Tab-separated table of C-alpha atoms and ligand atoms in Angstrom:
chain	number	residue	atom	x	y	z
Y	1	MET	CA	34.145	5.347	-17.252
Y	2	PHE	CA	31.975	7.823	-15.348
Y	3	ASP	CA	32.678	10.626	-17.800
Y	4	GLU	CA	31.936	8.321	-20.734
Y	5	ARG	CA	28.521	7.534	-19.227
Y	6	LEU	CA	27.881	11.209	-18.507
Y	7	ARG	CA	28.769	12.116	-22.110
Y	8	GLN	CA	26.330	9.468	-23.356
Y	9	LEU	CA	23.558	10.818	-21.149
Y	10	ALA	CA	24.230	14.364	-22.340
Y	11	ALA	CA	24.165	13.232	-25.989
Y	12	GLN	CA	20.761	11.628	-25.399
Y	13	HIS	CA	19.509	14.774	-23.600
Y	14	LEU	CA	19.078	12.709	-20.467
Y	15	LEU	CA	21.726	14.336	-18.290
Y	16	ARG	CA	20.352	15.741	-15.037
Y	17	ARG	CA	21.786	18.435	-12.856
Y	18	LEU	CA	20.948	19.976	-9.544
Y	19	ARG	CA	19.915	23.590	-9.265
Y	20	LEU	CA	20.468	25.704	-6.207
Y	21	VAL	CA	17.294	27.295	-4.848
Y	22	GLU	CA	18.187	30.084	-2.456
Y	23	SER	CA	14.799	30.625	-0.782
Y	24	GLU	CA	12.035	28.772	1.035
Y	25	PRO	CA	10.261	26.275	-1.258
Y	26	GLY	CA	7.085	28.385	-1.564
Y	27	ALA	CA	5.057	29.345	-4.648
Y	28	VAL	CA	7.846	31.745	-5.670
Y	29	VAL	CA	11.476	30.702	-5.304
Y	30	SER	CA	14.800	32.335	-5.947
Y	31	ILE	CA	17.075	30.593	-8.458
Y	32	GLU	CA	20.400	32.075	-9.487
Y	33	GLY	CA	19.302	35.388	-8.055
Y	34	ARG	CA	15.983	35.498	-9.930
Y	35	SER	CA	12.481	35.070	-8.559
Y	36	VAL	CA	10.524	32.452	-10.464
Y	37	ILE	CA	7.154	30.773	-9.936
Y	38	LEU	CA	7.624	27.183	-8.805
Y	39	MET	CA	5.242	24.812	-10.612
Y	40	ALA	CA	6.819	21.494	-9.651
Y	41	SER	CA	6.548	20.981	-5.912
Y	42	ASN	CA	4.482	18.279	-4.214
Y	43	ASN	CA	3.955	20.647	-1.292
Y	44	TYR	CA	0.297	20.770	-2.392
Y	45	LEU	CA	-1.134	22.460	0.681
Y	46	GLY	CA	1.759	24.865	1.174
Y	47	LEU	CA	2.555	23.333	4.572
Y	48	ALA	CA	6.328	23.006	4.057
Y	49	THR	CA	6.794	26.653	5.016
Y	50	HIS	CA	3.852	26.985	7.421
Y	51	PRO	CA	4.652	28.793	10.725
Y	52	ALA	CA	2.842	26.142	12.817
Y	53	LEU	CA	5.063	23.393	11.405
Y	54	LYS	CA	8.217	25.429	11.926
Y	55	LYS	CA	7.183	26.166	15.487
Y	56	ALA	CA	6.476	22.493	16.223
Y	57	ALA	CA	9.827	21.477	14.723
Y	58	ILE	CA	11.711	24.057	16.774
Y	59	ALA	CA	9.921	23.094	20.006
Y	60	ALA	CA	10.678	19.390	19.440
Y	61	THR	CA	14.306	20.205	18.712
Y	62	GLU	CA	14.625	22.247	21.909
Y	63	ARG	CA	13.090	19.442	23.921
Y	64	PHE	CA	14.444	16.261	22.281
Y	65	GLY	CA	17.505	17.346	20.313
Y	66	VAL	CA	18.317	17.246	16.643
Y	67	GLY	CA	18.925	13.566	15.995
Y	68	ALA	CA	17.151	10.414	17.202
Y	69	GLY	CA	20.531	8.799	17.847
Y	70	ALA	CA	19.805	5.336	16.473
Y	71	SER	CA	17.108	3.015	15.233
Y	72	ARG	CA	14.049	3.032	17.501
Y	73	LEU	CA	14.677	-0.620	18.321
Y	74	VAL	CA	18.023	0.418	19.814
Y	75	THR	CA	17.417	3.711	21.619
Y	76	GLY	CA	13.656	3.688	21.999
Y	77	THR	CA	10.809	5.756	20.646
Y	78	LEU	CA	10.618	9.486	21.355
Y	79	PRO	CA	7.226	11.034	22.183
Y	80	PRO	CA	6.836	12.861	18.823
Y	81	HIS	CA	7.194	9.577	16.924
Y	82	ALA	CA	4.727	7.775	19.200
Y	83	GLN	CA	2.194	10.614	18.978
Y	84	LEU	CA	2.547	10.826	15.218
Y	85	GLU	CA	1.829	7.114	14.837
Y	86	THR	CA	-1.235	7.378	17.070
Y	87	GLU	CA	-2.561	10.354	15.110
Y	88	LEU	CA	-1.816	8.810	11.711
Y	89	ALA	CA	-3.715	5.658	12.700
Y	90	ARG	CA	-6.622	7.783	13.916
Y	91	PHE	CA	-6.580	9.810	10.677
Y	92	LYS	CA	-6.501	6.667	8.561
Y	93	GLY	CA	-9.015	4.760	10.664
Y	94	THR	CA	-6.653	1.854	11.386
Y	95	GLU	CA	-5.572	0.301	14.677
Y	96	SER	CA	-1.988	1.275	14.279
Y	97	SER	CA	0.665	2.829	12.068
Y	98	LEU	CA	4.429	2.810	11.641
Y	99	VAL	CA	6.570	5.738	10.554
Y	100	PHE	CA	9.543	5.275	8.217
Y	101	SER	CA	12.233	7.839	7.403
Y	102	SER	CA	11.050	8.168	3.800
Y	103	GLY	CA	8.607	6.703	1.315
Y	104	TYR	CA	11.446	5.066	-0.542
Y	105	LEU	CA	12.532	3.293	2.640
Y	106	ALA	CA	8.953	2.315	3.520
Y	107	ASN	CA	8.450	0.634	0.154
Y	108	ILE	CA	11.739	-1.244	0.051
Y	109	GLY	CA	11.032	-2.554	3.568
Y	110	LEU	CA	7.322	-3.187	3.306
Y	111	ILE	CA	7.215	-5.216	0.085
Y	112	PRO	CA	9.884	-7.781	1.082
Y	113	ALA	CA	8.044	-8.093	4.424
Y	114	LEU	CA	4.837	-8.905	2.539
Y	115	ILE	CA	6.076	-11.407	-0.007
Y	116	GLY	CA	9.197	-13.369	-0.927
Y	117	ASP	CA	10.585	-16.302	-2.925
Y	118	GLY	CA	7.839	-18.277	-4.588
Y	119	GLY	CA	5.359	-15.389	-4.498
Y	120	LEU	CA	4.111	-13.339	-7.436
Y	121	ILE	CA	3.925	-9.547	-7.643
Y	122	LEU	CA	1.770	-7.829	-10.270
Y	123	ALA	CA	2.565	-4.126	-10.534
Y	124	ASP	CA	1.213	-1.284	-12.645
Y	125	ARG	CA	3.779	-0.322	-15.268
Y	126	LEU	CA	3.858	3.277	-14.026
Y	127	CYS	CA	4.426	2.442	-10.360
Y	128	HIS	CA	6.881	4.634	-8.497
Y	129	ALA	CA	10.548	3.546	-8.641
Y	130	SER	CA	10.589	2.828	-4.891
Y	131	LEU	CA	7.828	0.243	-5.359
Y	132	ILE	CA	9.712	-1.354	-8.236
Y	133	ASP	CA	12.867	-1.541	-6.117
Y	134	GLY	CA	10.892	-3.061	-3.245
Y	135	CYS	CA	9.464	-5.661	-5.633
Y	136	ARG	CA	12.941	-6.530	-6.896
Y	137	LEU	CA	14.349	-6.808	-3.380
Y	138	SER	CA	11.570	-9.150	-2.286
Y	139	GLY	CA	12.791	-12.049	-4.412
Y	140	ALA	CA	9.232	-12.760	-5.610
Y	141	ASP	CA	8.487	-13.089	-9.342
Y	142	PHE	CA	7.612	-9.678	-10.586
Y	143	ARG	CA	5.401	-8.882	-13.584
Y	144	VAL	CA	4.067	-5.532	-14.727
Y	145	TYR	CA	0.654	-4.948	-16.280
Y	146	ARG	CA	-0.154	-2.094	-18.654
Y	147	HIS	CA	-1.034	1.128	-16.917
Y	148	ARG	CA	-4.461	0.773	-15.217
Y	149	ASP	CA	-5.284	-2.179	-17.480
Y	150	LEU	CA	-7.501	-4.398	-15.343
Y	151	THR	CA	-8.194	-6.756	-18.240
Y	152	GLN	CA	-4.525	-7.614	-18.431
Y	153	LEU	CA	-4.282	-7.752	-14.653
Y	154	GLU	CA	-7.165	-10.213	-14.554
Y	155	SER	CA	-5.614	-12.424	-17.182
Y	156	LEU	CA	-2.346	-12.511	-15.207
Y	157	LEU	CA	-4.298	-13.394	-12.064
Y	158	ALA	CA	-6.266	-16.090	-13.843
Y	159	ARG	CA	-3.184	-17.663	-15.400
Y	160	ARG	CA	-1.104	-18.083	-12.258
Y	161	SER	CA	-1.298	-21.351	-10.397
Y	162	ALA	CA	-4.084	-21.104	-7.845
Y	163	ARG	CA	-3.043	-20.544	-4.257
Y	164	ARG	CA	0.187	-18.894	-5.324
Y	165	GLU	CA	0.749	-16.013	-2.946
Y	166	THR	CA	0.092	-12.833	-4.939
Y	167	LEU	CA	0.520	-9.126	-4.263
Y	168	ILE	CA	-0.862	-6.392	-6.520
Y	169	VAL	CA	1.083	-3.136	-6.276
Y	170	THR	CA	-0.120	0.278	-7.427
Y	171	ASP	CA	0.179	3.998	-6.802
Y	172	GLY	CA	-3.135	5.580	-5.675
Y	173	VAL	CA	-2.439	8.827	-7.568
Y	174	PHE	CA	0.276	8.156	-10.145
Y	175	SER	CA	3.225	10.406	-9.428
Y	176	MET	CA	4.133	11.417	-12.979
Y	177	ASP	CA	0.728	11.165	-14.712
Y	178	GLY	CA	-1.574	12.418	-11.964
Y	179	ASP	CA	-4.265	9.901	-12.847
Y	180	LEU	CA	-5.832	7.470	-10.384
Y	181	ALA	CA	-5.666	3.721	-9.982
Y	182	PRO	CA	-9.150	2.216	-10.532
Y	183	LEU	CA	-9.210	1.091	-6.919
Y	184	PRO	CA	-12.781	-0.205	-6.491
Y	185	GLU	CA	-12.497	-2.501	-9.504
Y	186	LEU	CA	-8.910	-3.440	-8.714
Y	187	ILE	CA	-9.818	-4.399	-5.136
Y	188	ALA	CA	-12.791	-6.423	-6.395
Y	189	LEU	CA	-10.454	-8.350	-8.713
Y	190	ALA	CA	-8.020	-8.954	-5.871
Y	191	GLU	CA	-10.850	-10.263	-3.707
Y	192	ARG	CA	-12.078	-12.564	-6.457
Y	193	TYR	CA	-8.600	-14.005	-7.063
Y	194	ASP	CA	-7.475	-14.000	-3.452
Y	195	ALA	CA	-4.589	-11.573	-3.947
Y	196	ARG	CA	-3.410	-8.843	-1.608
Y	197	VAL	CA	-3.172	-5.188	-2.622
Y	198	LEU	CA	-0.584	-2.590	-1.695
Y	199	VAL	CA	-1.617	0.985	-2.470
Y	200	ASP	CA	1.062	3.677	-2.302
Y	201	ASP	CA	-0.837	6.870	-1.545
Y	202	ALA	CA	2.117	9.264	-1.542
Y	203	HIS	CA	0.267	11.832	-3.658
Y	204	GLY	CA	-3.242	11.231	-2.305
Y	205	THR	CA	-2.642	11.684	1.411
Y	206	GLY	CA	-3.768	15.114	2.558
Y	207	ILE	CA	-5.569	16.117	-0.635
Y	208	MET	CA	-7.838	13.342	-1.940
Y	209	GLY	CA	-11.216	12.601	-0.383
Y	210	THR	CA	-13.506	14.981	1.475
Y	211	HIS	CA	-11.334	14.868	4.597
Y	212	GLY	CA	-8.012	14.541	2.813
Y	213	ARG	CA	-7.526	10.995	4.038
Y	214	GLY	CA	-6.404	9.984	0.569
Y	215	THR	CA	-7.301	8.034	-2.530
Y	216	LEU	CA	-8.956	5.245	-0.531
Y	217	GLU	CA	-11.333	7.807	0.970
Y	218	HIS	CA	-11.911	9.328	-2.487
Y	219	PHE	CA	-13.133	5.946	-3.762
Y	220	GLY	CA	-14.874	4.919	-0.524
Y	221	VAL	CA	-12.738	1.784	-0.156
Y	222	GLU	CA	-10.965	2.461	3.143
Y	223	SER	CA	-12.529	-0.493	4.909
Y	224	ARG	CA	-11.662	-2.906	2.091
Y	225	LEU	CA	-7.874	-2.788	2.449
Y	226	PRO	CA	-6.229	-4.028	5.657
Y	227	PHE	CA	-3.164	-1.791	5.139
Y	228	HIS	CA	-1.668	0.805	2.842
Y	229	MET	CA	1.227	3.255	2.812
Y	230	GLY	CA	1.676	6.938	2.127
Y	231	THR	CA	4.262	9.651	2.585
Y	232	LEU	CA	4.639	12.788	4.661
Y	233	GLY	CA	6.933	14.695	2.302
Y	234	LYS	CA	4.262	15.759	-0.172
Y	235	ALA	CA	0.962	17.344	0.903
Y	236	LEU	CA	2.009	17.174	4.565
Y	237	GLY	CA	5.065	19.239	3.731
Y	238	THR	CA	7.555	17.428	5.988
Y	239	SER	CA	9.387	14.147	5.374
Y	240	GLY	CA	8.995	10.483	6.137
Y	241	ALA	CA	6.288	7.932	5.412
Y	242	TYR	CA	3.836	5.663	7.159
Y	243	VAL	CA	2.230	2.278	6.862
Y	244	ALA	CA	-1.267	2.115	8.381
Y	245	GLY	CA	-2.770	-1.224	9.374
Y	246	SER	CA	-3.720	-3.568	12.188
Y	247	ALA	CA	-1.690	-3.669	15.404
Y	248	ASP	CA	-0.460	-7.173	14.562
Y	249	PHE	CA	0.624	-6.150	11.102
Y	250	ILE	CA	2.539	-3.161	12.472
Y	251	SER	CA	4.295	-5.373	15.075
Y	252	TYR	CA	5.171	-7.735	12.279
Y	253	LEU	CA	6.764	-4.842	10.331
Y	254	VAL	CA	8.713	-3.688	13.406
Y	255	ASN	CA	10.201	-7.172	13.438
Y	256	THR	CA	10.761	-7.703	9.725
Y	257	ALA	CA	10.986	-4.480	7.682
Y	258	ARG	CA	14.735	-4.038	7.287
Y	259	SER	CA	14.454	-0.397	6.238
Y	260	PHE	CA	12.743	0.301	9.573
Y	261	ILE	CA	15.054	-1.809	11.702
Y	262	TYR	CA	18.426	-0.869	10.260
Y	263	THR	CA	18.175	2.890	9.926
Y	264	THR	CA	18.217	5.873	12.264
Y	265	ALA	CA	14.751	7.093	13.266
Y	266	PRO	CA	13.614	10.387	11.686
Y	267	PRO	CA	14.607	13.542	13.578
Y	268	PRO	CA	12.113	14.456	16.339
Y	269	ALA	CA	11.573	17.804	14.560
Y	270	SER	CA	10.300	16.002	11.501
Y	271	ALA	CA	7.789	13.906	13.476
Y	272	ALA	CA	6.582	16.957	15.410
Y	273	ALA	CA	6.150	18.968	12.205
Y	274	SER	CA	4.198	16.084	10.660
Y	275	LEU	CA	1.872	16.087	13.667
Y	276	ALA	CA	1.250	19.812	13.191
Y	277	ALA	CA	0.622	19.189	9.479
Y	278	LEU	CA	-1.939	16.470	10.213
Y	279	ASP	CA	-3.707	18.866	12.512
Y	280	LEU	CA	-3.963	21.482	9.732
Y	281	VAL	CA	-5.156	18.884	7.221
Y	282	ARG	CA	-7.980	18.103	9.634
Y	283	THR	CA	-8.866	21.591	10.788
Y	284	GLU	CA	-8.335	23.705	7.661
Y	285	PRO	CA	-10.303	22.065	4.832
Y	286	GLU	CA	-10.244	25.451	3.075
Y	287	ARG	CA	-6.631	24.715	2.068
Y	288	ARG	CA	-7.859	21.685	0.136
Y	289	ALA	CA	-10.707	23.714	-1.373
Y	290	ARG	CA	-8.245	26.372	-2.531
Y	291	LEU	CA	-5.927	23.732	-3.977
Y	292	TRP	CA	-8.691	22.099	-6.038
Y	293	ASN	CA	-10.027	25.447	-7.156
Y	294	HIS	CA	-6.565	26.417	-8.458
Y	295	ARG	CA	-6.031	23.003	-9.943
Y	296	HIS	CA	-9.210	23.136	-12.037
Y	297	TYR	CA	-8.486	26.707	-13.137
Y	298	PHE	CA	-4.947	25.897	-14.256
Y	299	TYR	CA	-5.954	22.615	-15.917
Y	300	ASP	CA	-8.718	24.350	-17.905
Y	301	GLY	CA	-6.286	27.112	-18.898
Y	302	LEU	CA	-3.703	24.659	-20.240
Y	303	MET	CA	-6.371	22.717	-22.135
Y	304	GLU	CA	-7.758	25.900	-23.682
Y	305	LEU	CA	-4.279	26.710	-24.927
Y	306	GLY	CA	-4.196	23.319	-26.638
Y	307	PHE	CA	-1.554	21.452	-24.619
Y	308	ARG	CA	-1.684	17.672	-24.364
Y	309	THR	CA	-1.977	15.984	-20.999
Y	310	THR	CA	-2.880	12.660	-19.389
Y	311	ASP	CA	-6.120	11.524	-17.783
Y	312	THR	CA	-5.044	13.462	-14.689
Y	313	ARG	CA	-7.493	13.878	-11.792
Y	314	SER	CA	-5.066	15.497	-9.381
Y	315	PRO	CA	-2.953	18.655	-8.950
Y	316	ILE	CA	-0.260	16.906	-11.018
Y	317	ILE	CA	-0.794	18.177	-14.569
Y	318	PRO	CA	1.773	16.879	-17.043
Y	319	VAL	CA	2.284	18.799	-20.281
Y	320	LEU	CA	3.186	15.967	-22.636
Y	321	ILE	CA	5.937	16.694	-25.146
Y	322	GLY	CA	7.487	13.369	-26.143
Y	323	ASP	CA	11.042	14.035	-27.205
Y	324	PRO	CA	13.465	14.592	-24.274
Y	325	GLN	CA	15.429	17.294	-26.122
Y	326	LYS	CA	12.280	19.260	-26.789
Y	327	ALA	CA	11.115	18.819	-23.216
Y	328	LEU	CA	14.453	20.197	-21.999
Y	329	ALA	CA	14.248	23.141	-24.392
Y	330	THR	CA	10.745	23.887	-23.114
Y	331	ALA	CA	11.832	23.750	-19.472
Y	332	ASP	CA	14.786	26.055	-20.232
Y	333	ARG	CA	12.563	28.559	-22.000
Y	334	LEU	CA	9.982	28.472	-19.200
Y	335	LEU	CA	12.715	29.161	-16.668
Y	336	GLN	CA	14.041	32.105	-18.708
Y	337	LEU	CA	10.504	33.459	-18.720
Y	338	GLY	CA	10.135	33.016	-14.950
Y	339	VAL	CA	8.493	29.601	-14.452
Y	340	PHE	CA	10.324	26.703	-12.823
Y	341	ALA	CA	8.905	23.345	-13.934
Y	342	PRO	CA	11.610	20.912	-14.962
Y	343	ALA	CA	11.496	18.389	-17.795
Y	344	ILE	CA	10.783	14.832	-16.666
Y	345	ARG	CA	12.528	12.331	-18.918
Y	346	PRO	CA	13.361	8.613	-19.020
Y	347	PRO	CA	13.958	6.580	-16.961
Y	348	THR	CA	11.464	8.421	-14.720
Y	349	VAL	CA	8.848	8.189	-17.475
Y	350	PRO	CA	8.602	5.819	-20.481
Y	351	ARG	CA	10.372	6.659	-23.757
Y	352	GLU	CA	8.576	9.192	-25.947
Y	353	THR	CA	6.617	10.564	-23.003
Y	354	SER	CA	9.020	13.247	-21.808
Y	355	ARG	CA	7.067	16.062	-20.285
Y	356	ILE	CA	6.884	19.151	-18.161
Y	357	ARG	CA	5.267	17.912	-14.974
Y	358	THR	CA	3.433	20.861	-13.486
Y	359	THR	CA	1.846	20.866	-10.061
Y	360	VAL	CA	-0.500	23.383	-8.531
Y	361	THR	CA	-0.571	24.213	-4.826
Y	362	ALA	CA	-2.945	25.990	-2.468
Y	363	GLU	CA	-0.311	28.715	-2.106
Y	364	HIS	CA	-0.362	29.863	-5.714
Y	365	THR	CA	-2.485	32.935	-6.437
Y	366	ARG	CA	-4.797	33.456	-9.413
Y	367	GLU	CA	-2.416	36.152	-10.667
Y	368	GLN	CA	0.506	33.747	-10.540
Y	369	LEU	CA	-1.443	31.060	-12.371
Y	370	ASN	CA	-2.465	33.597	-15.050
Y	371	SER	CA	1.142	34.604	-15.468
Y	372	VAL	CA	2.219	30.941	-15.721
Y	373	LEU	CA	-0.467	30.297	-18.365
Y	374	ALA	CA	0.741	33.304	-20.382
Y	375	THR	CA	4.291	31.963	-20.127
Y	376	PHE	CA	3.201	28.491	-21.284
Y	377	LYS	CA	1.397	30.122	-24.207
Y	378	GLN	CA	4.519	31.994	-25.274
Y	379	ALA	CA	6.921	29.041	-24.821
Y	380	GLY	CA	4.416	26.645	-26.406
Y	381	GLU	CA	4.060	28.821	-29.494
Y	382	GLU	CA	7.793	29.415	-29.838
Y	383	LEU	CA	8.535	25.697	-29.589
Y	384	ARG	CA	5.498	24.726	-31.683
Y	385	LEU	CA	3.873	22.648	-28.978
Y	386	ILE	CA	0.505	24.304	-29.555
L	1	PLP	C1	7.569	10.436	-3.713
L	1	PLP	C2	7.068	9.038	-3.763
L	1	PLP	C3	7.641	8.045	-2.973
L	1	PLP	C4	8.891	8.281	-2.168
L	1	PLP	O1	8.627	9.000	-1.036
L	1	PLP	P1	9.806	9.802	-0.316
L	1	PLP	O2	9.289	10.078	1.023
L	1	PLP	O3	10.042	11.021	-1.142
L	1	PLP	O4	10.998	8.881	-0.311
L	1	PLP	C5	7.056	6.798	-2.973
L	1	PLP	N1	5.988	6.532	-3.746
L	1	PLP	C6	5.430	7.458	-4.549
L	1	PLP	C7	4.245	7.097	-5.381
L	1	PLP	C8	5.960	8.742	-4.585
L	1	PLP	O5	5.441	9.651	-5.395
């Protein structure tokens, strides 16, 4: 049965496999003994390998041990977790925040805490899988609207019976397309129709907005949403996630979010490293400047070569290919030529939109980006993508 399914996936060019990377996840990684330029990581600011984060993680481990031992409701909260929540709330300008062990866990706990049977969820079609799973778990009716299509969203809002509890769910920066949710207009619609909004800012936190506070800062709408979530495993370079909101809302989540209650707290090292990352996000804006500089350079280079992309406004720059087999062939050729950027295929992205999802980080150098562009040119010509 399993092998039959695996054979089917392979025949459809949808089989996935894990690759061993034998080095730190920096701009250059070692795969199967070869050094290649990594163009796929969400470690946008290069913090995952930063000495200050390593030092903080080691110090917390020496002091508090390796594992938290249980859920925080059972064995209590360690100082790194408490400090991280205080600092995250300060960073986000909310009263309070709650840390989860991952973004996936935050979403599957948060959404069922927000809405249940009898409610209605309206979600962007390209929402992250963890949001979709949270919507399904909630028991509420769940409808998707076309990607960023506020006209369709409005008609769904207008058609529902008035006073039906409604939650709109969207990524801030879309994880596979790199484009942005139209937050000001979306929030205005939600206000007009009395719906709540959940923004998942996994890819915005740390890089969007002048201070890196995220997509809400970018659009100037921070004060218009009572809560939102984001993750620590991307620009912050560590792992885990947070929900930021009012003190009452956070207490409510402590009492109701099952993926907070029934799981072991993150390791103290992870919380301490996240604290160090937040500090760097605040004190070293030049990392963000370097990231955006590289992002624009690489984006312009790919466009000059004639590749197709999305309406991306972020360091996520998808090279659209379409057919999964061709996307795989492109990724294989890029890897042979020294660039690691895997093919993203269904079900992660819709049919006929298979792609190479490239990401740029602050750690890449101009020389590396030039070499990656030359590699894309060669692979693109060989495979007739350009
Ligand atoms: C990565 C991601 C998540 C999941 O976060 P993890 O911490 O990796 O579990 C959730 N939402 C979005 C939009 C993401 O891109």
